[in-house]
Coordinates of C-alpha atoms and ligand atoms in Angstrom, one line a residue:
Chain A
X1 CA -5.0 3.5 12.5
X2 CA -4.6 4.3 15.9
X3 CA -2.3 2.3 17.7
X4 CA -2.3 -0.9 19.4
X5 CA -2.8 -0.7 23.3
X6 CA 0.6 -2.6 25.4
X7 CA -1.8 -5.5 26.2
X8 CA -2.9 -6.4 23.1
X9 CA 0.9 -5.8 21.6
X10 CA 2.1 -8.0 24.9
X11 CA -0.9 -10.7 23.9
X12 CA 0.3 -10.6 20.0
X13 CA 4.2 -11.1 20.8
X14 CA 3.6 -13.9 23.6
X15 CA 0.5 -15.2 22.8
X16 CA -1.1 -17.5 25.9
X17 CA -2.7 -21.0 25.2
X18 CA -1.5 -21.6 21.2
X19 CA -1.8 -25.2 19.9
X20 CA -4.4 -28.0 20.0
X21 CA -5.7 -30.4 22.2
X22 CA -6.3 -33.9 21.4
X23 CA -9.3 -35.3 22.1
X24 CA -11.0 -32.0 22.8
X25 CA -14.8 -31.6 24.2
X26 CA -15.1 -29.5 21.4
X27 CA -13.5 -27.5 18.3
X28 CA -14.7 -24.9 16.6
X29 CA -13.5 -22.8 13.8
X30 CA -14.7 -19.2 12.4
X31 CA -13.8 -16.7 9.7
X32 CA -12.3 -17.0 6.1
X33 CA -8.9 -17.0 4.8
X34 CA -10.2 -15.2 1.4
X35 CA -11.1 -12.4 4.4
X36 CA -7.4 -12.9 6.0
X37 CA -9.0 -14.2 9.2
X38 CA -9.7 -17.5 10.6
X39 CA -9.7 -19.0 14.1
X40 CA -9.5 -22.1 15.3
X41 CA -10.8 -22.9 19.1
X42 CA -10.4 -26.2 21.1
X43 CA -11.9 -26.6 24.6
X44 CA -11.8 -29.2 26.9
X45 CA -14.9 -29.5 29.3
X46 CA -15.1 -31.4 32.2
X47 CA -18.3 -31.1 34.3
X48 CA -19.8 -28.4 32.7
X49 CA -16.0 -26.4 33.5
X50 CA -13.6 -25.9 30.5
X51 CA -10.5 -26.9 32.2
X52 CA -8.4 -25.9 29.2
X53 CA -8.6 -24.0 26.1
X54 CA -6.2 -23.4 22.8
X55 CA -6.0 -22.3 19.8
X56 CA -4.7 -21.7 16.3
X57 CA -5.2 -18.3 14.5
X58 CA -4.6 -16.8 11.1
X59 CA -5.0 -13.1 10.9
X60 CA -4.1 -9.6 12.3
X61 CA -2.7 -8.7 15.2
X62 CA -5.9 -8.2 16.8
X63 CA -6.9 -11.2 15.6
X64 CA -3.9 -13.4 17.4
X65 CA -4.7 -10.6 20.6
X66 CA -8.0 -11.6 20.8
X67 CA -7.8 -15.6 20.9
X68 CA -5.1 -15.1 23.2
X69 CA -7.3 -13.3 25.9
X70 CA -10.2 -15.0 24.7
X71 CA -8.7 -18.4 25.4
X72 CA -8.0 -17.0 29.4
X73 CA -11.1 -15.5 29.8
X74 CA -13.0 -19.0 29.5
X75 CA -10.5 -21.3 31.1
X76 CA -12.4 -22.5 34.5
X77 CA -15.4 -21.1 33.4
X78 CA -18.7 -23.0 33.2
X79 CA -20.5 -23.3 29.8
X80 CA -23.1 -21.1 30.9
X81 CA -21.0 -18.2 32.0
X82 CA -18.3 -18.5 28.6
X83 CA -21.5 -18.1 27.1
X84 CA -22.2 -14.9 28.4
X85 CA -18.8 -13.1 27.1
X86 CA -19.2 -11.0 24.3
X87 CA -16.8 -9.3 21.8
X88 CA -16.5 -6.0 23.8
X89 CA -15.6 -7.9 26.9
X90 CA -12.7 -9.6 25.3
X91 CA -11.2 -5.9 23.9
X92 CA -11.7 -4.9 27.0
X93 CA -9.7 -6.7 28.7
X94 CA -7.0 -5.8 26.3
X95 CA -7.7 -2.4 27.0
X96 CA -9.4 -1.8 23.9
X97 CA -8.9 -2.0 20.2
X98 CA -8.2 0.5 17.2
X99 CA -12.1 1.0 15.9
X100 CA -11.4 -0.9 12.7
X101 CA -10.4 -4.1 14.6
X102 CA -13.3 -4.6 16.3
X103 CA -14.7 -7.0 14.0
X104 CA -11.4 -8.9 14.7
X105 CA -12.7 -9.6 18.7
X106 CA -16.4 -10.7 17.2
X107 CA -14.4 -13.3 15.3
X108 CA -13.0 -14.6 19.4
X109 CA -16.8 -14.6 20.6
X110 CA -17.9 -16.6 17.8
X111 CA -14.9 -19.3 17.9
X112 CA -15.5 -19.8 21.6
X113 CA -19.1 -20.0 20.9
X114 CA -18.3 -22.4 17.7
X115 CA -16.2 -24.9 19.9
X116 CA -19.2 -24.7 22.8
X117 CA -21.3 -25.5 19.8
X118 CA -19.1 -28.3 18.4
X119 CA -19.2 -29.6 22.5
X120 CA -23.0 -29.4 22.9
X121 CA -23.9 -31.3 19.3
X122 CA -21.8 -34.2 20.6
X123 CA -22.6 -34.7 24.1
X124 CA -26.6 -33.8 23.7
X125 CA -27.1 -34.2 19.8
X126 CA -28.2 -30.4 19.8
X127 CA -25.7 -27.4 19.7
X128 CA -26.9 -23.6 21.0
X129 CA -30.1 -22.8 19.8
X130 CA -30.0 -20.6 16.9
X131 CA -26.4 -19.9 16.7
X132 CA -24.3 -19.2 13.5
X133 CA -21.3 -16.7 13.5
X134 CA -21.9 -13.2 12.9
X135 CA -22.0 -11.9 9.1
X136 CA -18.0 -10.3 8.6
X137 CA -19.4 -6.8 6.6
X138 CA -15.9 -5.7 5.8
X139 CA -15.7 -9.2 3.6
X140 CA -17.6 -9.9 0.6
X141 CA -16.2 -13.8 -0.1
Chain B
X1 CA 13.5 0.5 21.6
X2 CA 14.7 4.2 20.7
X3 CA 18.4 3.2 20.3
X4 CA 17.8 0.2 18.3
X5 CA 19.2 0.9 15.0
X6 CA 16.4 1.4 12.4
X7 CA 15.8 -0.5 9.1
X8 CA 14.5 1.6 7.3
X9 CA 12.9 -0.7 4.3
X10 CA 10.0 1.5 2.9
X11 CA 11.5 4.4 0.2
X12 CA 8.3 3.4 -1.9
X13 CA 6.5 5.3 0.6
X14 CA 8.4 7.9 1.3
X15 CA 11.7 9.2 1.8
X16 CA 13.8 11.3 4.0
X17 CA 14.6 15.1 2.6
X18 CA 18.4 15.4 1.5
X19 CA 20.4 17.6 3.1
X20 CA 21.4 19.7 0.6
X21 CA 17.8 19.6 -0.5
X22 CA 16.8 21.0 3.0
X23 CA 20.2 23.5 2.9
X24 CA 18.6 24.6 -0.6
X25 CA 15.3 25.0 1.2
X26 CA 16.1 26.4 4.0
X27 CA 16.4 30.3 3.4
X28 CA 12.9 30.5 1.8
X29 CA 11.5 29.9 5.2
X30 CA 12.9 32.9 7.0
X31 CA 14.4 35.9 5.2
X32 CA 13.2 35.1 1.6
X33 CA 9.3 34.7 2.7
X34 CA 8.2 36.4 0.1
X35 CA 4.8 36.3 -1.4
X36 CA 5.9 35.6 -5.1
X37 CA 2.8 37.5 -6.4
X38 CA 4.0 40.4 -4.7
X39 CA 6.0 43.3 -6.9
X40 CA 8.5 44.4 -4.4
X41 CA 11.8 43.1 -5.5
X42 CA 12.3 40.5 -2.2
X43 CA 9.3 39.4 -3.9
X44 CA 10.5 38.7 -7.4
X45 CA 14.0 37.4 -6.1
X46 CA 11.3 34.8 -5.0
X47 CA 9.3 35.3 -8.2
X48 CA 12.6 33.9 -10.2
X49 CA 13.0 31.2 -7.7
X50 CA 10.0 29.3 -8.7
X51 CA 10.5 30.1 -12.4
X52 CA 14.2 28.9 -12.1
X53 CA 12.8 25.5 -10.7
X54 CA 10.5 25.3 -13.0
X55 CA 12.5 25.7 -16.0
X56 CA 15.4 23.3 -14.4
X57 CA 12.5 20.8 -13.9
X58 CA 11.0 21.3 -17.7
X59 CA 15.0 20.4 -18.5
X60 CA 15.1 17.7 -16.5
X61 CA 11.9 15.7 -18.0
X62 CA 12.3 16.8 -21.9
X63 CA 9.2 19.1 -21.2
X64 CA 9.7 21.4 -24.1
X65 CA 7.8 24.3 -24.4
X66 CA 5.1 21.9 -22.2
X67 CA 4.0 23.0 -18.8
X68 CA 5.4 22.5 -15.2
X69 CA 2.8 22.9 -12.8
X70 CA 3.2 23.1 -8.8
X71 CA 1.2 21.8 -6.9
X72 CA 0.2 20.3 -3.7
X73 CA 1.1 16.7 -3.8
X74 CA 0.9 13.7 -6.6
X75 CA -2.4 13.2 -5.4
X76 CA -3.1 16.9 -6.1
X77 CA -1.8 16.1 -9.7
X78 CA -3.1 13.3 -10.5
X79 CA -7.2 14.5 -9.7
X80 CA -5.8 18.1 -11.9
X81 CA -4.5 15.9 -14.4
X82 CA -8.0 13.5 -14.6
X83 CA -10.3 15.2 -13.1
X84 CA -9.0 18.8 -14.9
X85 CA -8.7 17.4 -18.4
X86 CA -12.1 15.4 -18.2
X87 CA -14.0 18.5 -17.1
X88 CA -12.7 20.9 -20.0
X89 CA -12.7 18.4 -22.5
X90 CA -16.3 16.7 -22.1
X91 CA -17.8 17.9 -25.0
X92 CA -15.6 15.8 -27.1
X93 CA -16.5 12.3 -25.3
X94 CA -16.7 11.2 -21.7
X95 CA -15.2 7.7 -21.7
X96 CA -12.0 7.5 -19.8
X97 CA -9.2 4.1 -19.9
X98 CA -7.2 3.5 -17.0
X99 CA -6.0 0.2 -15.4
X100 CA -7.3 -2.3 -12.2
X101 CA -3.8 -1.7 -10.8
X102 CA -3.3 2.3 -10.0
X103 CA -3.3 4.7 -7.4
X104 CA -5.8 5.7 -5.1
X105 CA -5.7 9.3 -6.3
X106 CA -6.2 8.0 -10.3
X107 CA -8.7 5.0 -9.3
X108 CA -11.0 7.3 -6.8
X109 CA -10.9 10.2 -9.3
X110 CA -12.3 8.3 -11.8
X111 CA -15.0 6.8 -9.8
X112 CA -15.8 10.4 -8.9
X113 CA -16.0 11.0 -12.4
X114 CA -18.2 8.2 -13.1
X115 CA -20.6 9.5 -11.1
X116 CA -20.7 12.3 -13.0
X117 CA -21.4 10.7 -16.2
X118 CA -18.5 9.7 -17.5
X119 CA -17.7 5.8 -18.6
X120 CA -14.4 4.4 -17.1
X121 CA -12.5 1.5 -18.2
X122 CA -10.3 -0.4 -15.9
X123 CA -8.2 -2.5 -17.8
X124 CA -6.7 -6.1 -16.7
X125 CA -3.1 -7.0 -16.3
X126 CA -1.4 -10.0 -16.9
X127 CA 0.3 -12.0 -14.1
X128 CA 3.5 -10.1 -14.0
X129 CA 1.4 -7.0 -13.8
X130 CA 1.7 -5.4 -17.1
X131 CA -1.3 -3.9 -18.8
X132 CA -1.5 -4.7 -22.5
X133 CA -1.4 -2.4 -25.2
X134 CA -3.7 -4.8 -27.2
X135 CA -5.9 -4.3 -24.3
X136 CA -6.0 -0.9 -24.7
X137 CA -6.6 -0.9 -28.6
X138 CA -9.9 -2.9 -27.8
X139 CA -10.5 -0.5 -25.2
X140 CA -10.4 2.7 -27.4
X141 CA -13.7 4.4 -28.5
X142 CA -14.5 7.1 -30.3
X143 CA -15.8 8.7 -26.9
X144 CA -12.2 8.2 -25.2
X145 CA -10.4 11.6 -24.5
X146 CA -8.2 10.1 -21.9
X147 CA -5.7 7.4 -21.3
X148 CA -4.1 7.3 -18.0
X149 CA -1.8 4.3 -16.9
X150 CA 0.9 4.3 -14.1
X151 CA 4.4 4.3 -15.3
X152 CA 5.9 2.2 -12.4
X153 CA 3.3 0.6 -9.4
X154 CA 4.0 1.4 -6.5
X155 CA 3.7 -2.1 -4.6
X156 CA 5.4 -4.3 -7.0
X157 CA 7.7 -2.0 -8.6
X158 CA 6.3 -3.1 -12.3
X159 CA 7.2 -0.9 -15.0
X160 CA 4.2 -0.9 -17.6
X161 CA 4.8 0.0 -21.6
X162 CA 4.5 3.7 -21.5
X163 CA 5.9 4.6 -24.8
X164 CA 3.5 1.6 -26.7
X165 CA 0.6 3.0 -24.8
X166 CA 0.7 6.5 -25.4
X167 CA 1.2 5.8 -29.1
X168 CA -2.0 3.7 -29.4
X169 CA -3.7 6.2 -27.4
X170 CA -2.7 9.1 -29.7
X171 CA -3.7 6.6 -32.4
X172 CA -7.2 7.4 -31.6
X173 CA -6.9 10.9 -30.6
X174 CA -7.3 10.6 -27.0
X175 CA -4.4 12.3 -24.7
X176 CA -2.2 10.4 -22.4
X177 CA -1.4 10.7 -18.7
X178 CA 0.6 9.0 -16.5
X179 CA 0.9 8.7 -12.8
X180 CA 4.9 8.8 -12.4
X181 CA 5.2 9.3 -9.1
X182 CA 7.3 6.0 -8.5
X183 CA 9.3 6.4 -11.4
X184 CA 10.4 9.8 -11.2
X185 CA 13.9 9.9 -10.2
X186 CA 14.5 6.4 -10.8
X187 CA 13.9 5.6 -14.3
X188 CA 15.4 8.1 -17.4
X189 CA 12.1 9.7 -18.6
X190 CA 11.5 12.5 -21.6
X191 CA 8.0 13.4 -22.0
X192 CA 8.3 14.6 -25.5
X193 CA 10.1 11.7 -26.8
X194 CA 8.0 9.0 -24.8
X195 CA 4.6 10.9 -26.1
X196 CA 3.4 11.6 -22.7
X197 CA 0.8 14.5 -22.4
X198 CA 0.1 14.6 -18.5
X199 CA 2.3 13.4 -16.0
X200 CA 2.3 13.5 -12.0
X201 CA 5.6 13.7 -9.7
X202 CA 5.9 13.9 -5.9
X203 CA 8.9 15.3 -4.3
X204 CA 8.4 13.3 -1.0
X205 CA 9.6 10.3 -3.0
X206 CA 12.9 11.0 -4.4
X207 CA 14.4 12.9 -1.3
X208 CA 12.1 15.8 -1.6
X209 CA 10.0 17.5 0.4
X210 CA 6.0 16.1 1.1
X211 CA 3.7 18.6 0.1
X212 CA 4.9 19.4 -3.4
X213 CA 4.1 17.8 -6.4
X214 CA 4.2 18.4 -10.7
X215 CA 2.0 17.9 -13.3
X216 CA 3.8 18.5 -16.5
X217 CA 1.0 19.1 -19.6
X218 CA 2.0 19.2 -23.1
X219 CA 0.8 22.7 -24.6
X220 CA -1.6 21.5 -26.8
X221 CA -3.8 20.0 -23.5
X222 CA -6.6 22.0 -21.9
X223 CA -7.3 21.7 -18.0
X224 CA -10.0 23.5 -16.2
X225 CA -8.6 24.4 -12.5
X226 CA -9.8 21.7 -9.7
X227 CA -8.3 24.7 -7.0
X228 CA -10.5 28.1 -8.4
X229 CA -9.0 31.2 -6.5
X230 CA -5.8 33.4 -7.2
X231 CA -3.8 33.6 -10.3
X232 CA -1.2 31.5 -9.3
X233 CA 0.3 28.9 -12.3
X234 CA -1.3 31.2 -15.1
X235 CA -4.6 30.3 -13.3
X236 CA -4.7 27.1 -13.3
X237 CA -3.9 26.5 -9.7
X238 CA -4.5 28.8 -7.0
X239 CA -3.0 29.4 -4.2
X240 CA 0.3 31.1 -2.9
X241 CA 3.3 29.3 -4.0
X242 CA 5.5 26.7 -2.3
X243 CA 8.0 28.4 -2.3
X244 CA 10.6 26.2 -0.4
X245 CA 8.9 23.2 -1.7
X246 CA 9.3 24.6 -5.1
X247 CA 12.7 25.3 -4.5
X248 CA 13.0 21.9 -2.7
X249 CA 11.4 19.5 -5.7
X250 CA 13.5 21.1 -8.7
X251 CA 16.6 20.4 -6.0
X252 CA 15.9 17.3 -5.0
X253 CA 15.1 15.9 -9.0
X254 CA 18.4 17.4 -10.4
X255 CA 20.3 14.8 -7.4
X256 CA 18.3 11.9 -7.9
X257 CA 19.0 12.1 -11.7
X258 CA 22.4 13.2 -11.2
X259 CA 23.7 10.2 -9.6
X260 CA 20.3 8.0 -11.0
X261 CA 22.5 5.3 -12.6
X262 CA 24.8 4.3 -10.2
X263 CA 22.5 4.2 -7.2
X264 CA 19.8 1.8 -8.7
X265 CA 22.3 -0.3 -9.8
X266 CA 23.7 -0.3 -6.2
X267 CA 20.2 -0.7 -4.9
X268 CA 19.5 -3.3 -7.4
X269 CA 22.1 -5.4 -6.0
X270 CA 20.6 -5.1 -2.6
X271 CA 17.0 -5.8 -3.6
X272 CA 17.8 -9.3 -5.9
X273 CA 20.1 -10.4 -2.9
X274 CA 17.1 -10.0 -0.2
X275 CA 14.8 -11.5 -2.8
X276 CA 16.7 -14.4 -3.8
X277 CA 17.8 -14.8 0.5
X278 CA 14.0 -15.0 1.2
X279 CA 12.7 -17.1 -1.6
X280 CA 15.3 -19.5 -0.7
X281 CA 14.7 -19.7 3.5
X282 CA 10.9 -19.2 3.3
X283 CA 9.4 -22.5 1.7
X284 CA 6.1 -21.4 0.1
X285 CA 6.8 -17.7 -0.7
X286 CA 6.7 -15.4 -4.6
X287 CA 8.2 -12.9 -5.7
X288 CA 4.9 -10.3 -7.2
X289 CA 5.9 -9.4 -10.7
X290 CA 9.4 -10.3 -10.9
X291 CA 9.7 -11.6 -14.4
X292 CA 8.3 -8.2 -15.7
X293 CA 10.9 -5.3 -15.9
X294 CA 10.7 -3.6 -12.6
X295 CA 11.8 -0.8 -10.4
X296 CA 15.3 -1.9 -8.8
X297 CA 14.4 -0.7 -5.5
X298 CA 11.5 -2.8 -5.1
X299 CA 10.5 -6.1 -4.2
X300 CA 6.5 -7.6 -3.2
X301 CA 6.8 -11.0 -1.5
X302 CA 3.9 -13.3 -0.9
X303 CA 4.2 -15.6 2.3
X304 CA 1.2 -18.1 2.0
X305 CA -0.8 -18.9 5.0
X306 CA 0.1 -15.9 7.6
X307 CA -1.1 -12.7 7.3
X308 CA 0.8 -9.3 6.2
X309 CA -0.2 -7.2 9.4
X310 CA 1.5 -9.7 12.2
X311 CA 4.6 -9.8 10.1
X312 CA 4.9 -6.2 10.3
X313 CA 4.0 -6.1 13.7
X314 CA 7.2 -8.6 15.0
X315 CA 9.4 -6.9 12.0
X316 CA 8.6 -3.7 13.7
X317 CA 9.5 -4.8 16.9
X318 CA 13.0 -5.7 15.5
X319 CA 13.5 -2.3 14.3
X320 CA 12.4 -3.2 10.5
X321 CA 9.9 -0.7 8.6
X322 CA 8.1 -2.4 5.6
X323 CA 4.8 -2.7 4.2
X324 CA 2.2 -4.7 3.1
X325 CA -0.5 -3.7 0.7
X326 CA 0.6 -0.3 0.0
X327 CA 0.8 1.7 3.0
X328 CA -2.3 4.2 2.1
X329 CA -5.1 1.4 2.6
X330 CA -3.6 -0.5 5.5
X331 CA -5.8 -0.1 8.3
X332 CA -8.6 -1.4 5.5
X333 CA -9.3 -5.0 5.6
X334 CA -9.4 -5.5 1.6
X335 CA -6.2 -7.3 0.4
X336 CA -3.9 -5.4 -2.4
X337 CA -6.2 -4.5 -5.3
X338 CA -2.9 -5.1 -7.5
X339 CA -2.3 -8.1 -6.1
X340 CA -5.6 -8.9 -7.1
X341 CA -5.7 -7.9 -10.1
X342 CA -2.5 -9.8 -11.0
X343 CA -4.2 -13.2 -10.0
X344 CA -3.3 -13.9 -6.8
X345 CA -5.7 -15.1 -4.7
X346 CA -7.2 -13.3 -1.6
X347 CA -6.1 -15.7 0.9
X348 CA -2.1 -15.3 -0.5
X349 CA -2.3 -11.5 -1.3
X350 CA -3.3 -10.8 2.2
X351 CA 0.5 -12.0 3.0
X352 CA 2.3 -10.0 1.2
X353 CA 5.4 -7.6 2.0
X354 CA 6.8 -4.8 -0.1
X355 CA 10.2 -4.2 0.5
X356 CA 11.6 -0.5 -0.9
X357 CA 15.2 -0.2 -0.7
X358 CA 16.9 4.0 -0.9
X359 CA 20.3 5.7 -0.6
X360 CA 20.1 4.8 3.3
X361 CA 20.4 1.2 2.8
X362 CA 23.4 -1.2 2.9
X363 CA 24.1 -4.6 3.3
X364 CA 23.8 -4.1 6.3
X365 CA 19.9 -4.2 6.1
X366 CA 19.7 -7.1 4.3
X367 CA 21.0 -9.4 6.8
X368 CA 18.5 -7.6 9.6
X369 CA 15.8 -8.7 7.3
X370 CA 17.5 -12.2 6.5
X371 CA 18.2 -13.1 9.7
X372 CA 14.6 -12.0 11.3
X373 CA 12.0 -12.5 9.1
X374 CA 12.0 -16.6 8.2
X375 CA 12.1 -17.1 12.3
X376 CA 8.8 -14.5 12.2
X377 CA 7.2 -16.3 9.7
X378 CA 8.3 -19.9 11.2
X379 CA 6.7 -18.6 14.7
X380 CA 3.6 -17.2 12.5
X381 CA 2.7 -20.2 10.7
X382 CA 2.9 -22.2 13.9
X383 CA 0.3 -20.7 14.8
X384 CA -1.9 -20.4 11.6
X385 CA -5.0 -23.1 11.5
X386 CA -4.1 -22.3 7.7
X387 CA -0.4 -23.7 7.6
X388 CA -1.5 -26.6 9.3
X389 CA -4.2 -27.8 6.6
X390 CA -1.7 -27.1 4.0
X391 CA 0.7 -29.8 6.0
X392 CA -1.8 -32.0 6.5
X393 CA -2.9 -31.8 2.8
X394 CA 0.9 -32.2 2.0
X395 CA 1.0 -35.6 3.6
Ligands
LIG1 C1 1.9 5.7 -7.7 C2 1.5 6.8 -6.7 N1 0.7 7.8 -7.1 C3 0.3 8.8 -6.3 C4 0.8 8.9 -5.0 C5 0.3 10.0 -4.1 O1 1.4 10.9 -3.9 P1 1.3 12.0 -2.7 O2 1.5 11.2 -1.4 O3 2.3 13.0 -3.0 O4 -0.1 12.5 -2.7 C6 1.6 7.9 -4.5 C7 2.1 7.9 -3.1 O5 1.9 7.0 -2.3 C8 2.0 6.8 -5.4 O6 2.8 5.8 -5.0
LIG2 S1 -8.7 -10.4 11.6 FE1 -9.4 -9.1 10.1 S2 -8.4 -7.2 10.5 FE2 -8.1 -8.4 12.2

């Protein structure tokens, strides 16, 4: 594998925003243990803004990099635009990722979109229109 | 990092060339390059080289009037030995046995040879990791030509029943091979008396060099080449010789046998203290196969609920080498196959360690691994989603 880039080795060892939040807008988690990943995302969400974000990961070192910068790249963002960041955005802000952990950064987009989720089914009864997390190929369980 | 002392913690992989290996090595490089095919006398000063090695090496395994073949690697071996036998010996049935819990370079051979029309079986193991020689009996047709089961695995260090599996294997006529690439060096074998037919060595893993490996075959056994070309190894693998690798293997076996005894007792010592250590400081953790008779170098621990990759990632950063799954499909997402296979579940085997202790080690890097990893696995599982439904489930 090639190797990890410095920021996503400095995101692993000092990871930014780990823990929970009580009483969060929303929580949403992604992944499969069986598959050696699973994230856990809690937002909080105050006028459309998430004011804070944190969250709880089992997996890789990608993995943990990815929630990390995941969890910054949303905090005092509106809904709409947290909506808008994808996978690629998220490894690249780490300065990429080894080819074979890309699927690690699709598990980030789909935690922050689970927790948005989670947020829109209880404040309007209906979550994002046709979302469900990305099928993991590399895991069969 | 570069002057922080290094703990090196991964033999099973591979190991570092001993010096008086390399000294032993060395002039074949430069003034004794000969081509060993060649019929000028530098060239059969080289000529006797490899023959000396070879018959130093037949000495050394019980080999009899068997074969020693060089050749490029155990992986190399182990695809002459399957791949080899099953071609030149397909008229006389085309079902294969091996076990769930080998090598790459066994496990991928015989897939390669299913798709040509041969029928494998993969047989279980039990818990500990050992496959069963009742197993086996069920498993034996009339088709079966070959038998080919590991002698030690590489990840958990488990030492399967060689001598009870060859014997029901010759019971119905099929030959026996075994991939001994761990066990070479650090277990007493003799082919003849053991009834092994085919077996696979790599000097990269008892202080040889990479690049070099053995297949001994008992004379009775017919192999077709899988390297067609020269006449090198009466044919049956082409190719100029290795000769410093040559020179290097039949070295490097005659120390690791030489002082065999003492040193896996010594590393014995070292291995149960950092197993016993860890079990004790890391609440849910296992030691993988431990009841079974095993390497004395080894050790595969399972931490639940963090996964193997980040715990070598902050164990590297401290200057300590191990590895988790076995360090030829890291970088694939599938957890252990021999974990697997042994029963543990996918979630566990996924954090698992192998620790493979060598003549480097001491005390010394015991205590490293003491002192850092329960803090790395504290900070880990603070952070796992997975750790904290097994607390709250624990309430
Ligand atoms: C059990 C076993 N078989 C085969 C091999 C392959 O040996 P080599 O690296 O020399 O091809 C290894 C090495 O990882 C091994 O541990
Ligand atoms: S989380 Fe699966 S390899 Fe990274």
């Amino acid at each position: 594998m090639e190797p990890y880039s410095e920021k996503v080795m400095d995101h692993f060892m000092n990871p930014r925003n780990v823990g929970e939040i009580e009483n969060a807008s929303g929580i949403g988690q992604v992944g499969n243990p069986v598959c050696g990943d699973i994230m856990k995302m809690y937002i909080t969400v105050d006028n459309g803004v998430i004011t804070n974000a944190k969250f709880k990961t089992f997996g890789c070192g990608a993995a943990i990099s990815t929630s990390s910068m995941a969890t910054e790249l949303i905090i005092g963002k509106t809904i709409e635009e947290a909506l808008t960041l994808t996978n690629k955005a998220v490894a690249q802000a780490l300065d990429g990722l080894p080819a074979i952990k890309m699927h690690c950064s699709v598990l980030a987009e789909d935690a922050i979109r689970s927790a948005i989720n989670d947020y829109l089914v209880k404040t309007t009864g209906t979550g994002l229109p046709g979302w469900k997390p990305h099928e993991d190929e590399a895991c069969q369980a | 990092m570069s002057d922080k002392r290094i703990v090196y913690l991964d033999h099973n992989a591979t190991t570092a060339v001993a010096p008086d290996v390399l000294e032993a090595m060395l002039p074949y490089f430069t003034g004794k390059f000969a081509n060993p095919m060649s019929i000028y006398s530098i060239s059969q000063d080289n000529r006797k080289a490899v023959e000396d090695a070879r018959e130093r090496i037949s000495r050394l395994l019980g080999a009899g009037d068997g074969r020693i073949v060089f050749s490029g690697c155990g992986s190399e071996s182990d695809n002459q030995a399957i791949i080899g036998f099953a071609m030149a010996n397909r008229a006389k049935g085309k079902h294969i046995v091996t076990s769930s819990i080998e090598h790459h370079a066994v496990l991928n051979s015989c897939k390669y040879l299913q798709k040509q029309g041969f029928e494998i079986t993969y047989l279980p193991v039990t818990n500990d990791g050992l496959v069963r020689p009742s197993d086996l009996e069920k498993a034996m047709t009339s088709e079966t030509i070959l038998v080919s089961i590991m002698f030690a695995n590489n990840e958990t260090g488990v030492v399967e029943p060689i001598e009870e599996l060859a014997k029901v294997a010759h019971a119905h006529n099929a030959v026996f091979h075994t991939d001994a690439v761990q066990a070479v060096g650090k277990l007493p074998i003799d082919v003849s008396k053991m009834g092994i037919d085919l077996l696979t060595a790599s000097a990269h893993k008892f202080y040889g060099p990479k690049g070099v490996g053995i297949l001994y075959a008992n004379r009775k056994v017919r192999l077709d080449p899988i390297i067609h070309g020269g006449e090198q190894e009466k044919g049956l693998r082409a190719g100029t010789e290795n000769v410093p690798g040559i020179v290097g293997i039949a070295a490097a076996l005659e120390k690791a046998l030489a002082d065999r005894e003492s040193e896996t007792s010594r590393e014995k010592t070292l291995r149960d203290r950092l197993e016993r250590e860890l079990l004790a400081r890391i609440p849910e953790s296992f030691a993988n196969g431990a009841k079974a008779e095993r390497l004395s170098n080894t050790t595969n621990i399972t931490i639940k609920y963090i996964e193997g990759e980040s715990m070598l990632l902050f164990l590297n950063a401290s200057g300590i080498c191990v590895s988790s799954g076995s360090a030829c499909t890291s970088g694939s997402l599938e957890p252990s196959h021999v974990l697997l296979a042994m029963g543990v579940p996918a979630e566990h085997a996924h954090g698992s360690l192998r620790f493979s202790f060598g003549r480097d080690n001491t005390d010394a890097d015991v205590d490293a691994v003491i002192e850092k990893l329960p803090a790395i696995v504290e900070r880990l599982r603070a952070m796992s989603p997975v750790w904290e439904d097994h607390l709250k489930e624990g309430r």
